[in-house]
PDB file of C-alpha atoms and ligand atoms in Angstrom:
ATOM      1  CA  MET A   1     -49.718  13.090 -79.762  1.00 96.00           C
ATOM      2  CA  GLN A   2     -52.510  12.799 -76.526  1.00 98.00           C
ATOM      3  CA  ILE A   3     -54.636  15.772 -75.073  1.00 98.00           C
ATOM      4  CA  ILE A   4     -56.235  13.831 -71.395  1.00 98.00           C
ATOM      5  CA  ARG A   5     -57.773  16.437 -69.258  1.00 98.00           C
ATOM      6  CA  THR A   6     -58.266  14.612 -66.395  1.00 98.00           C
ATOM      7  CA  ILE A   7     -56.556  13.646 -63.480  1.00 99.00           C
ATOM      8  CA  LYS A   8     -58.038   9.822 -63.714  1.00 98.00           C
ATOM      9  CA  ASP A   9     -57.403   8.986 -67.063  1.00 98.00           C
ATOM     10  CA  MET A  10     -53.817  10.646 -66.288  1.00 98.00           C
ATOM     11  CA  GLN A  11     -52.240   8.974 -63.881  1.00 98.00           C
ATOM     12  CA  ALA A  12     -53.856   5.576 -65.123  1.00 98.00           C
ATOM     13  CA  LEU A  13     -50.896   6.408 -68.450  1.00 98.00           C
ATOM     14  CA  SER A  14     -48.098   7.063 -66.508  1.00 98.00           C
ATOM     15  CA  ARG A  15     -48.594   4.322 -64.470  1.00 98.00           C
ATOM     16  CA  ASN A  16     -48.675   2.268 -67.463  1.00 98.00           C
ATOM     17  CA  ILE A  17     -45.332   3.765 -69.318  1.00 98.00           C
ATOM     18  CA  ARG A  18     -44.152   2.808 -65.211  1.00 98.00           C
ATOM     19  CA  ASP A  19     -44.896  -0.886 -66.327  1.00 98.00           C
ATOM     20  CA  GLU A  20     -43.290  -0.620 -68.760  1.00 98.00           C
ATOM     21  CA  HIS A  21     -39.884   0.840 -67.310  1.00 98.00           C
ATOM     22  CA  LYS A  22     -39.863   4.255 -69.483  1.00 98.00           C
ATOM     23  CA  THR A  23     -38.770   7.242 -68.684  1.00 98.00           C
ATOM     24  CA  ILE A  24     -41.165  10.061 -67.974  1.00 99.00           C
ATOM     25  CA  GLY A  25     -40.329  13.459 -69.103  1.00 98.00           C
ATOM     26  CA  PHE A  26     -42.148  16.697 -67.863  1.00 99.00           C
ATOM     27  CA  VAL A  27     -43.082  20.010 -68.920  1.00 99.00           C
ATOM     28  CA  PRO A  28     -45.602  22.171 -67.195  1.00 98.00           C
ATOM     29  CA  THR A  29     -46.935  25.138 -68.101  1.00 98.00           C
ATOM     30  CA  MET A  30     -49.433  28.265 -67.867  1.00 98.00           C
ATOM     31  CA  GLY A  31     -48.844  27.873 -71.605  1.00 98.00           C
ATOM     32  CA  ALA A  32     -49.086  30.776 -74.529  1.00 97.00           C
ATOM     33  CA  LEU A  33     -46.002  28.622 -75.683  1.00 98.00           C
ATOM     34  CA  HIS A  34     -42.722  30.217 -76.488  1.00 98.00           C
ATOM     35  CA  GLU A  35     -39.342  28.962 -77.479  1.00 98.00           C
ATOM     36  CA  GLY A  36     -38.087  28.880 -73.989  1.00 98.00           C
ATOM     37  CA  HIS A  37     -40.799  26.692 -73.270  1.00 98.00           C
ATOM     38  CA  MET A  38     -40.463  24.661 -76.491  1.00 98.00           C
ATOM     39  CA  SER A  39     -36.053  24.519 -75.018  1.00 98.00           C
ATOM     40  CA  LEU A  40     -37.346  22.541 -72.049  1.00 98.00           C
ATOM     41  CA  MET A  41     -39.634  20.619 -74.282  1.00 98.00           C
ATOM     42  CA  LYS A  42     -36.774  19.130 -76.422  1.00 98.00           C
ATOM     43  CA  ARG A  43     -35.166  18.472 -73.626  1.00 98.00           C
ATOM     44  CA  SER A  44     -37.999  16.037 -72.643  1.00 98.00           C
ATOM     45  CA  GLY A  45     -37.592  14.954 -75.249  1.00 98.00           C
ATOM     46  CA  ASP A  46     -34.548  14.110 -75.607  1.00 98.00           C
ATOM     47  CA  GLU A  47     -33.706  12.855 -71.890  1.00 98.00           C
ATOM     48  CA  ASN A  48     -36.920  10.615 -71.497  1.00 98.00           C
ATOM     49  CA  ASP A  49     -38.935   7.596 -73.289  1.00 98.00           C
ATOM     50  CA  PHE A  50     -42.197   9.917 -72.974  1.00 98.00           C
ATOM     51  CA  SER A  51     -42.617  13.349 -73.025  1.00 98.00           C
ATOM     52  CA  ILE A  52     -44.906  14.960 -71.140  1.00 98.00           C
ATOM     53  CA  VAL A  53     -46.037  19.252 -70.947  1.00 98.00           C
ATOM     54  CA  SER A  54     -48.593  20.253 -68.982  1.00 98.00           C
ATOM     55  CA  ILE A  55     -51.650  23.714 -69.943  1.00 98.00           C
ATOM     56  CA  PHE A  56     -52.546  24.574 -66.628  1.00 98.00           C
ATOM     57  CA  VAL A  57     -53.616  28.444 -66.140  1.00 98.00           C
ATOM     58  CA  ASN A  58     -52.901  28.037 -62.177  1.00 98.00           C
ATOM     59  CA  PRO A  59     -55.735  30.475 -60.641  1.00 98.00           C
ATOM     60  CA  VAL A  60     -53.848  29.751 -57.273  1.00 98.00           C
ATOM     61  CA  GLN A  61     -50.706  32.214 -57.913  1.00 97.00           C
ATOM     62  CA  PHE A  62     -52.256  34.874 -59.508  1.00 97.00           C
ATOM     63  CA  GLY A  63     -52.642  37.662 -57.039  1.00 96.00           C
ATOM     64  CA  PRO A  64     -56.809  39.398 -56.842  1.00 94.00           C
ATOM     65  CA  ASN A  65     -54.858  42.228 -58.497  1.00 92.00           C
ATOM     66  CA  GLU A  66     -52.673  40.481 -61.181  1.00 95.00           C
ATOM     67  CA  ASP A  67     -53.902  39.595 -64.584  1.00 93.00           C
ATOM     68  CA  PHE A  68     -55.005  35.430 -64.124  1.00 97.00           C
ATOM     69  CA  ARG A  69     -58.296  36.508 -66.117  1.00 96.00           C
ATOM     70  CA  GLN A  70     -55.960  38.572 -69.065  1.00 95.00           C
ATOM     71  CA  TYR A  71     -53.192  35.980 -68.603  1.00 96.00           C
ATOM     72  CA  PRO A  72     -53.179  34.900 -72.284  1.00 96.00           C
ATOM     73  CA  ARG A  73     -54.568  32.107 -73.337  1.00 97.00           C
ATOM     74  CA  ASP A  74     -54.063  30.528 -77.240  1.00 97.00           C
ATOM     75  CA  ILE A  75     -54.979  26.253 -76.606  1.00 97.00           C
ATOM     76  CA  GLU A  76     -55.436  25.930 -80.700  1.00 97.00           C
ATOM     77  CA  GLY A  77     -51.442  28.223 -81.469  1.00 97.00           C
ATOM     78  CA  ASP A  78     -50.478  25.959 -78.408  1.00 98.00           C
ATOM     79  CA  LEU A  79     -50.856  22.390 -79.867  1.00 98.00           C
ATOM     80  CA  ASN A  80     -50.664  23.479 -83.361  1.00 97.00           C
ATOM     81  CA  LYS A  81     -46.332  24.088 -81.638  1.00 97.00           C
ATOM     82  CA  LEU A  82     -46.322  20.627 -79.192  1.00 97.00           C
ATOM     83  CA  SER A  83     -47.209  18.773 -83.088  1.00 94.00           C
ATOM     84  CA  SER A  84     -44.038  19.781 -84.505  1.00 93.00           C
ATOM     85  CA  ILE A  85     -41.282  18.033 -81.067  1.00 96.00           C
ATOM     86  CA  LYS A  86     -41.569  15.247 -79.561  1.00 94.00           C
ATOM     87  CA  VAL A  87     -44.491  15.550 -77.147  1.00 98.00           C
ATOM     88  CA  ASP A  88     -46.504  12.446 -76.167  1.00 98.00           C
ATOM     89  CA  ILE A  89     -49.228  14.248 -73.982  1.00 98.00           C
ATOM     90  CA  VAL A  90     -50.693  17.038 -73.478  1.00 98.00           C
ATOM     91  CA  PHE A  91     -52.003  17.152 -69.868  1.00 98.00           C
ATOM     92  CA  PHE A  92     -54.943  20.428 -70.112  1.00 98.00           C
ATOM     93  CA  PRO A  93     -57.437  20.409 -67.528  1.00 98.00           C
ATOM     94  CA  ASP A  94     -59.713  22.553 -66.645  1.00 98.00           C
ATOM     95  CA  ASP A  95     -60.054  24.571 -63.060  1.00 98.00           C
ATOM     96  CA  LYS A  96     -62.263  22.347 -60.826  1.00 98.00           C
ATOM     97  CA  GLU A  97     -60.286  19.539 -61.996  1.00 98.00           C
ATOM     98  CA  MET A  98     -57.277  20.728 -60.818  1.00 98.00           C
ATOM     99  CA  TYR A  99     -58.894  22.282 -57.659  1.00 98.00           C
ATOM    100  CA  PRO A 100     -63.250  20.602 -57.416  1.00 98.00           C
ATOM    101  CA  ASP A 101     -65.753  22.747 -54.965  1.00 98.00           C
ATOM    102  CA  GLY A 102     -63.869  22.272 -51.290  1.00 98.00           C
ATOM    103  CA  PHE A 103     -60.291  21.896 -51.914  1.00 98.00           C
ATOM    104  CA  SER A 104     -58.117  23.463 -48.873  1.00 98.00           C
ATOM    105  CA  THR A 105     -54.778  22.086 -49.157  1.00 98.00           C
ATOM    106  CA  SER A 106     -51.980  23.871 -49.704  1.00 97.00           C
ATOM    107  CA  VAL A 107     -47.333  23.588 -49.416  1.00 98.00           C
ATOM    108  CA  ASN A 108     -46.800  26.846 -47.230  1.00 98.00           C
ATOM    109  CA  ILE A 109     -43.171  26.727 -49.323  1.00 98.00           C
ATOM    110  CA  GLY A 110     -41.361  29.206 -46.119  1.00 98.00           C
ATOM    111  CA  SER A 111     -38.774  32.164 -46.476  1.00 97.00           C
ATOM    112  CA  VAL A 112     -37.927  31.806 -49.438  1.00 98.00           C
ATOM    113  CA  GLY A 113     -40.656  32.238 -50.753  1.00 98.00           C
ATOM    114  CA  GLU A 114     -41.326  35.806 -49.376  1.00 97.00           C
ATOM    115  CA  ILE A 115     -38.305  37.568 -51.238  1.00 98.00           C
ATOM    116  CA  LEU A 116     -37.919  39.378 -53.909  1.00 98.00           C
ATOM    117  CA  CYS A 117     -40.738  37.787 -56.296  1.00 98.00           C
ATOM    118  CA  GLY A 118     -42.508  36.833 -53.560  1.00 98.00           C
ATOM    119  CA  ALA A 119     -41.481  40.197 -51.737  1.00 97.00           C
ATOM    120  CA  SER A 120     -44.794  42.191 -53.527  1.00 95.00           C
ATOM    121  CA  ARG A 121     -46.531  39.147 -54.862  1.00 97.00           C
ATOM    122  CA  HIS A 122     -47.383  37.396 -51.422  1.00 96.00           C
ATOM    123  CA  GLY A 123     -49.416  33.660 -51.650  1.00 97.00           C
ATOM    124  CA  HIS A 124     -47.358  33.344 -55.035  1.00 98.00           C
ATOM    125  CA  PHE A 125     -45.010  30.682 -54.157  1.00 98.00           C
ATOM    126  CA  ASN A 126     -47.236  28.652 -52.058  1.00 98.00           C
ATOM    127  CA  GLY A 127     -49.815  28.789 -55.277  1.00 98.00           C
ATOM    128  CA  VAL A 128     -46.446  27.146 -57.449  1.00 98.00           C
ATOM    129  CA  ALA A 129     -45.583  24.807 -54.856  1.00 98.00           C
ATOM    130  CA  THR A 130     -49.261  23.891 -54.735  1.00 98.00           C
ATOM    131  CA  VAL A 131     -50.032  23.133 -58.301  1.00 98.00           C
ATOM    132  CA  VAL A 132     -46.240  21.337 -58.968  1.00 99.00           C
ATOM    133  CA  ALA A 133     -46.775  19.100 -55.894  1.00 98.00           C
ATOM    134  CA  LYS A 134     -50.100  18.155 -57.175  1.00 98.00           C
ATOM    135  CA  LEU A 135     -48.476  17.922 -60.884  1.00 99.00           C
ATOM    136  CA  CYS A 136     -45.947  16.376 -60.136  1.00 98.00           C
ATOM    137  CA  ASN A 137     -48.673  13.454 -58.113  1.00 98.00           C
ATOM    138  CA  ILE A 138     -50.751  13.261 -61.031  1.00 99.00           C
ATOM    139  CA  VAL A 139     -47.673  13.147 -63.557  1.00 98.00           C
ATOM    140  CA  MET A 140     -46.037  11.270 -61.852  1.00 98.00           C
ATOM    141  CA  PRO A 141     -42.196  12.031 -63.632  1.00 99.00           C
ATOM    142  CA  HIS A 142     -38.666  10.443 -63.305  1.00 98.00           C
ATOM    143  CA  ASN A 143     -37.690  14.663 -64.353  1.00 99.00           C
ATOM    144  CA  ALA A 144     -39.585  17.601 -64.205  1.00 99.00           C
ATOM    145  CA  TYR A 145     -37.993  20.696 -66.636  1.00 98.00           C
ATOM    146  CA  PHE A 146     -38.192  24.479 -65.294  1.00 98.00           C
ATOM    147  CA  GLY A 147     -36.215  27.340 -66.938  1.00 98.00           C
ATOM    148  CA  GLN A 148     -33.730  29.255 -65.526  1.00 98.00           C
ATOM    149  CA  LYS A 149     -36.106  32.691 -66.728  1.00 98.00           C
ATOM    150  CA  ASP A 150     -37.618  32.358 -63.492  1.00 98.00           C
ATOM    151  CA  PHE A 151     -35.114  31.511 -61.167  1.00 98.00           C
ATOM    152  CA  GLN A 152     -36.658  32.300 -57.599  1.00 98.00           C
ATOM    153  CA  GLN A 153     -39.517  29.389 -59.157  1.00 98.00           C
ATOM    154  CA  THR A 154     -37.031  27.337 -58.936  1.00 98.00           C
ATOM    155  CA  VAL A 155     -35.218  27.710 -56.195  1.00 98.00           C
ATOM    156  CA  VAL A 156     -38.192  27.228 -54.515  1.00 98.00           C
ATOM    157  CA  ILE A 157     -39.042  23.419 -56.911  1.00 98.00           C
ATOM    158  CA  LYS A 158     -36.210  22.183 -56.159  1.00 98.00           C
ATOM    159  CA  LYS A 159     -36.590  22.594 -52.216  1.00 98.00           C
ATOM    160  CA  LEU A 160     -40.564  21.757 -52.355  1.00 98.00           C
ATOM    161  CA  ILE A 161     -38.996  18.767 -54.564  1.00 98.00           C
ATOM    162  CA  LYS A 162     -36.474  17.463 -51.815  1.00 98.00           C
ATOM    163  CA  GLU A 163     -37.834  18.881 -48.145  1.00 98.00           C
ATOM    164  CA  LEU A 164     -41.763  16.223 -49.745  1.00 98.00           C
ATOM    165  CA  ASN A 165     -39.203  13.896 -50.861  1.00 98.00           C
ATOM    166  CA  PHE A 166     -40.823  13.693 -54.543  1.00 98.00           C
ATOM    167  CA  ASP A 167     -38.470  10.907 -56.232  1.00 98.00           C
ATOM    168  CA  ILE A 168     -37.211  13.013 -59.301  1.00 98.00           C
ATOM    169  CA  ASP A 169     -35.366  15.290 -60.967  1.00 98.00           C
ATOM    170  CA  VAL A 170     -34.941  19.094 -61.441  1.00 98.00           C
ATOM    171  CA  ILE A 171     -33.476  19.847 -64.365  1.00 98.00           C
ATOM    172  CA  VAL A 172     -33.266  23.908 -65.340  1.00 98.00           C
ATOM    173  CA  CYS A 173     -32.876  24.314 -69.071  1.00 98.00           C
ATOM    174  CA  PRO A 174     -30.814  28.338 -69.656  1.00 98.00           C
ATOM    175  CA  THR A 175     -32.938  30.703 -70.777  1.00 98.00           C
ATOM    176  CA  VAL A 176     -34.214  32.429 -74.261  1.00 98.00           C
ATOM    177  CA  ARG A 177     -33.574  35.372 -74.843  1.00 98.00           C
ATOM    178  CA  GLU A 178     -35.296  37.721 -78.426  1.00 98.00           C
ATOM    179  CA  HIS A 179     -31.785  38.837 -80.455  1.00 98.00           C
ATOM    180  CA  ASP A 180     -32.232  41.830 -78.280  1.00 98.00           C
ATOM    181  CA  GLY A 181     -31.990  39.913 -74.993  1.00 98.00           C
ATOM    182  CA  LEU A 182     -35.508  40.290 -73.878  1.00 98.00           C
ATOM    183  CA  ALA A 183     -35.972  36.736 -72.338  1.00 98.00           C
ATOM    184  CA  MET A 184     -38.899  35.376 -74.309  1.00 98.00           C
ATOM    185  CA  SER A 185     -42.163  34.931 -71.632  1.00 98.00           C
ATOM    186  CA  SER A 186     -46.354  34.857 -72.766  1.00 96.00           C
ATOM    187  CA  ARG A 187     -46.091  38.090 -71.055  1.00 96.00           C
ATOM    188  CA  ASN A 188     -44.179  40.247 -73.938  1.00 97.00           C
ATOM    189  CA  ILE A 189     -47.316  40.211 -75.595  1.00 96.00           C
ATOM    190  CA  TYR A 190     -48.493  42.876 -73.757  1.00 96.00           C
ATOM    191  CA  LEU A 191     -46.124  44.838 -74.316  1.00 97.00           C
ATOM    192  CA  ASN A 192     -46.718  48.053 -76.829  1.00 97.00           C
ATOM    193  CA  HIS A 193     -44.040  49.460 -79.738  1.00 97.00           C
ATOM    194  CA  GLU A 194     -42.857  51.343 -77.225  1.00 96.00           C
ATOM    195  CA  GLU A 195     -42.367  49.957 -73.839  1.00 97.00           C
ATOM    196  CA  ARG A 196     -40.578  47.111 -76.050  1.00 97.00           C
ATOM    197  CA  LYS A 197     -38.020  48.706 -76.967  1.00 97.00           C
ATOM    198  CA  ALA A 198     -38.006  50.082 -73.616  1.00 97.00           C
ATOM    199  CA  ALA A 199     -37.660  46.529 -72.186  1.00 97.00           C
ATOM    200  CA  THR A 200     -33.825  45.202 -72.252  1.00 97.00           C
ATOM    201  CA  VAL A 201     -32.979  47.529 -70.650  1.00 97.00           C
ATOM    202  CA  LEU A 202     -33.858  44.341 -67.831  1.00 98.00           C
ATOM    203  CA  TYR A 203     -30.730  42.000 -69.516  1.00 98.00           C
ATOM    204  CA  ARG A 204     -28.569  45.082 -69.924  1.00 98.00           C
ATOM    205  CA  ALA A 205     -28.597  46.475 -66.589  1.00 98.00           C
ATOM    206  CA  LEU A 206     -27.759  42.020 -66.201  1.00 98.00           C
ATOM    207  CA  LYS A 207     -24.899  42.455 -68.054  1.00 98.00           C
ATOM    208  CA  LEU A 208     -23.647  45.710 -66.886  1.00 98.00           C
ATOM    209  CA  GLY A 209     -23.944  43.652 -63.505  1.00 98.00           C
ATOM    210  CA  GLU A 210     -22.050  40.674 -64.674  1.00 97.00           C
ATOM    211  CA  ASP A 211     -19.451  42.838 -65.971  1.00 97.00           C
ATOM    212  CA  LEU A 212     -19.136  44.855 -63.297  1.00 97.00           C
ATOM    213  CA  ILE A 213     -18.693  41.598 -60.709  1.00 96.00           C
ATOM    214  CA  SER A 214     -16.477  38.078 -64.039  1.00 94.00           C
ATOM    215  CA  SER A 215     -14.935  41.091 -65.352  1.00 94.00           C
ATOM    216  CA  LYS A 216     -14.409  43.994 -63.043  1.00 94.00           C
ATOM    217  CA  GLY A 217     -13.966  42.332 -60.519  1.00 94.00           C
ATOM    218  CA  LEU A 218     -15.558  44.429 -58.854  1.00 96.00           C
ATOM    219  CA  VAL A 219     -17.235  42.986 -55.021  1.00 96.00           C
ATOM    220  CA  ASP A 220     -19.432  45.629 -53.571  1.00 97.00           C
ATOM    221  CA  ALA A 221     -22.816  44.673 -53.930  1.00 98.00           C
ATOM    222  CA  LEU A 222     -24.168  47.673 -53.247  1.00 98.00           C
ATOM    223  CA  TYR A 223     -21.960  49.715 -55.727  1.00 98.00           C
ATOM    224  CA  ILE A 224     -23.670  47.227 -58.338  1.00 98.00           C
ATOM    225  CA  LYS A 225     -27.191  47.597 -57.499  1.00 98.00           C
ATOM    226  CA  ASN A 226     -26.971  51.015 -58.379  1.00 98.00           C
ATOM    227  CA  GLU A 227     -25.502  50.913 -61.018  1.00 98.00           C
ATOM    228  CA  MET A 228     -28.188  48.571 -62.267  1.00 98.00           C
ATOM    229  CA  LYS A 229     -31.018  50.467 -60.785  1.00 98.00           C
ATOM    230  CA  ASN A 230     -28.601  54.558 -62.388  1.00 98.00           C
ATOM    231  CA  LEU A 231     -28.880  52.661 -65.843  1.00 97.00           C
ATOM    232  CA  ILE A 232     -32.984  51.418 -65.096  1.00 97.00           C
ATOM    233  CA  ASN A 233     -34.141  54.262 -63.839  1.00 96.00           C
ATOM    234  CA  SER A 234     -32.711  56.570 -66.999  1.00 93.00           C
ATOM    235  CA  GLY A 235     -34.930  54.141 -69.818  1.00 82.00           C
ATOM    236  CA  PRO A 236     -38.414  56.025 -70.115  1.00 81.00           C
ATOM    237  CA  VAL A 237     -40.947  54.194 -69.347  1.00 84.00           C
ATOM    238  CA  SER A 238     -39.863  51.161 -66.343  1.00 89.00           C
ATOM    239  CA  ASN A 239     -39.686  51.335 -62.724  1.00 96.00           C
ATOM    240  CA  ILE A 240     -38.258  49.279 -60.667  1.00 97.00           C
ATOM    241  CA  ASP A 241     -39.381  46.008 -58.412  1.00 97.00           C
ATOM    242  CA  TYR A 242     -36.485  45.399 -57.425  1.00 98.00           C
ATOM    243  CA  VAL A 243     -32.388  44.313 -58.235  1.00 98.00           C
ATOM    244  CA  GLU A 244     -30.850  41.707 -55.793  1.00 98.00           C
ATOM    245  CA  ILE A 245     -27.715  39.617 -56.070  1.00 98.00           C
ATOM    246  CA  VAL A 246     -28.177  37.203 -53.836  1.00 98.00           C
ATOM    247  CA  THR A 247     -26.685  33.093 -53.009  1.00 97.00           C
ATOM    248  CA  THR A 248     -27.951  31.300 -56.184  1.00 96.00           C
ATOM    249  CA  GLU A 249     -28.690  28.243 -53.397  1.00 94.00           C
ATOM    250  CA  HIS A 250     -30.634  29.854 -50.891  1.00 95.00           C
ATOM    251  CA  LEU A 251     -31.411  33.774 -51.519  1.00 97.00           C
ATOM    252  CA  GLU A 252     -29.392  35.361 -49.575  1.00 97.00           C
ATOM    253  CA  LYS A 253     -29.122  39.363 -50.250  1.00 97.00           C
ATOM    254  CA  VAL A 254     -25.308  38.996 -50.911  1.00 97.00           C
ATOM    255  CA  GLU A 255     -23.479  42.518 -49.814  1.00 97.00           C
ATOM    256  CA  LYS A 256     -19.791  41.617 -50.332  1.00 96.00           C
ATOM    257  CA  ILE A 257     -19.194  38.832 -53.511  1.00 96.00           C
ATOM    258  CA  LYS A 258     -17.163  36.267 -52.350  1.00 92.00           C
ATOM    259  CA  SER A 259     -18.719  33.076 -55.003  1.00 89.00           C
ATOM    260  CA  PRO A 260     -20.554  32.226 -57.626  1.00 94.00           C
ATOM    261  CA  VAL A 261     -24.166  35.025 -57.037  1.00 97.00           C
ATOM    262  CA  ALA A 262     -27.807  35.180 -59.027  1.00 98.00           C
ATOM    263  CA  ILE A 263     -28.526  38.497 -60.010  1.00 98.00           C
ATOM    264  CA  CYS A 264     -32.457  39.077 -60.327  1.00 98.00           C
ATOM    265  CA  ILE A 265     -34.276  41.431 -61.711  1.00 98.00           C
ATOM    266  CA  ALA A 266     -37.688  43.395 -61.522  1.00 98.00           C
ATOM    267  CA  VAL A 267     -39.094  45.980 -63.588  1.00 97.00           C
ATOM    268  CA  ARG A 268     -42.672  47.260 -64.633  1.00 97.00           C
ATOM    269  CA  ILE A 269     -42.230  47.861 -68.157  1.00 97.00           C
ATOM    270  CA  GLY A 270     -45.460  49.787 -68.077  1.00 95.00           C
ATOM    271  CA  LYS A 271     -48.069  48.112 -66.662  1.00 95.00           C
ATOM    272  CA  THR A 272     -46.364  44.861 -67.850  1.00 96.00           C
ATOM    273  CA  ARG A 273     -43.715  43.068 -64.585  1.00 97.00           C
ATOM    274  CA  LEU A 274     -41.336  41.928 -65.988  1.00 98.00           C
ATOM    275  CA  ILE A 275     -38.832  39.384 -64.336  1.00 98.00           C
ATOM    276  CA  ASP A 276     -34.489  38.007 -65.379  1.00 98.00           C
ATOM    277  CA  ASN A 277     -31.519  37.351 -64.051  1.00 98.00           C
ATOM    278  CA  ILE A 278     -27.720  36.267 -64.828  1.00 98.00           C
ATOM    279  CA  ILE A 279     -25.552  33.785 -62.567  1.00 97.00           C
ATOM    280  CA  THR A 280     -22.502  35.097 -62.676  1.00 93.00           C
ATOM    281  CA  THR A 281     -19.244  32.461 -61.178  1.00 80.00           C
ATOM    282  CA  GLY A 282     -17.019  35.848 -61.129  1.00 70.00           C
ATOM    283  CA  ILE A 283     -13.096  35.975 -60.876  1.00 66.00           C
ATOM    284  CA  PHE A 284     -13.284  35.820 -57.422  1.00 57.00           C
ATOM    285  CA  PRO A 285     -10.192  34.795 -56.457  1.00 55.00           C
ATOM    286  CA  PHE A 286      -8.305  37.061 -57.774  1.00 46.00           C
ATOM    287  CA  ALA A 287     -11.135  39.997 -56.282  1.00 46.00           C
ATOM    288  CA  THR A 288     -11.512  43.403 -55.078  1.00 45.00           C
ATOM    289  CA  ASP A 289     -13.332  45.765 -53.266  1.00 43.00           C
ATOM    290  CA  TYR A 290     -14.193  48.621 -54.971  1.00 34.00           C
ATOM    291  CA  GLN A 291     -13.098  51.547 -53.478  1.00 33.00           C
ATOM    292  CA  THR A 292     -14.331  55.506 -54.190  1.00 30.00           C
TER     293      THR A 292
HETATM  294  P1  AMP B 301     -44.532  29.377 -67.119  1.00 60.14           P
HETATM  295  O1  AMP B 301     -45.700  29.286 -68.797  1.00 60.14           O
HETATM  296  O2  AMP B 301     -44.214  30.479 -67.463  1.00 60.14           O
HETATM  297  O3  AMP B 301     -45.170  28.662 -66.191  1.00 60.14           O
HETATM  298  O4  AMP B 301     -43.469  28.830 -68.239  1.00 60.14           O
HETATM  299  C1  AMP B 301     -43.343  27.521 -67.777  1.00 60.14           C
HETATM  300  C2  AMP B 301     -42.092  26.885 -67.857  1.00 60.14           C
HETATM  301  O5  AMP B 301     -40.984  26.972 -68.774  1.00 60.14           O
HETATM  302  C3  AMP B 301     -41.155  27.096 -66.123  1.00 60.14           C
HETATM  303  O6  AMP B 301     -40.320  26.616 -65.792  1.00 60.14           O
HETATM  304  C4  AMP B 301     -40.104  28.746 -67.072  1.00 60.14           C
HETATM  305  O7  AMP B 301     -39.261  29.301 -66.147  1.00 60.14           O
HETATM  306  C5  AMP B 301     -40.166  28.472 -68.401  1.00 60.14           C
HETATM  307  N1  AMP B 301     -39.577  29.319 -69.461  1.00 60.14           N
HETATM  308  C6  AMP B 301     -40.098  30.363 -69.162  1.00 60.14           C
HETATM  309  N2  AMP B 301     -39.749  31.525 -70.418  1.00 60.14           N
HETATM  310  C7  AMP B 301     -38.412  30.310 -70.102  1.00 60.14           C
HETATM  311  C8  AMP B 301     -37.448  31.706 -71.522  1.00 60.14           C
HETATM  312  N3  AMP B 301     -37.809  32.470 -71.936  1.00 60.14           N
HETATM  313  N4  AMP B 301     -36.118  30.156 -71.412  1.00 60.14           N
HETATM  314  C9  AMP B 301     -36.608  29.241 -70.968  1.00 60.14           C
HETATM  315  N5  AMP B 301     -37.745  28.465 -70.311  1.00 60.14           N
HETATM  316  C10 AMP B 301     -38.347  29.460 -69.584  1.00 60.14           C
END
């Protein structure tokens, strides 16, 4: 496994791989790796001749009052984990390499980046789109792998790749969870013992929403969201940022559920903001409206 720290070296390597007609799979990460990240890397390793992972905590996707400085960093631990699977190259640039003095370009992804998480994290998705665009030009992958865990991010990235004409296939991989359903996240280490127990409420609320739609056949999104909110509010230390039911393609809010939807939530557990989602295909041909 090679560790590359400069853009110039990374581009030269990728160019050589492409010249040999080999495929490149790419997994961008911010490090503090866990099984969720590893599942993407295993898939990239299986499906490509070369698998490249980037580790870069991207400053431009953090707001001024967010956790950029505290964000967990563990490059030694990360490299150990990577050595146990098929990863050929780790791209590990520093901030100056990615954003040299005077850097001022950014990608504006538009309104899809201003709803859900974007409503409270202003500019976050433009920061994500900017770094992913840069990384794609540096790594030049054929296939790029992202987790469904960050569902809005997958929609943003698909839009970026399509609208800026990157010749890259975006592959979305399932969310990897702890035994009790909590979605794995680098931020889970912020949770104390009590908060860790309380954090399972995200998955429980999503399963409730999924059950109301897929098993009970309910279609009234407001009713379903309220049931989920009641469950979340019944637990300790949780504070809802949003509970939304949206279309899977453009993240438009749904009132009557008629086709597959994404149930998306963001909840603060203590000071830690966690997100999760479930996509449900429902039982639409038989769906009945909720009657009070
Ligand atoms: P991050 O390091 O948080 O930027 O995540 C890097 C990639 O890993 C993103 O595509 C995430 O969606 C993905 N990812 C993070 N957590 C999980 C998880 N629990 N299951 C699947 N993918 C994940």
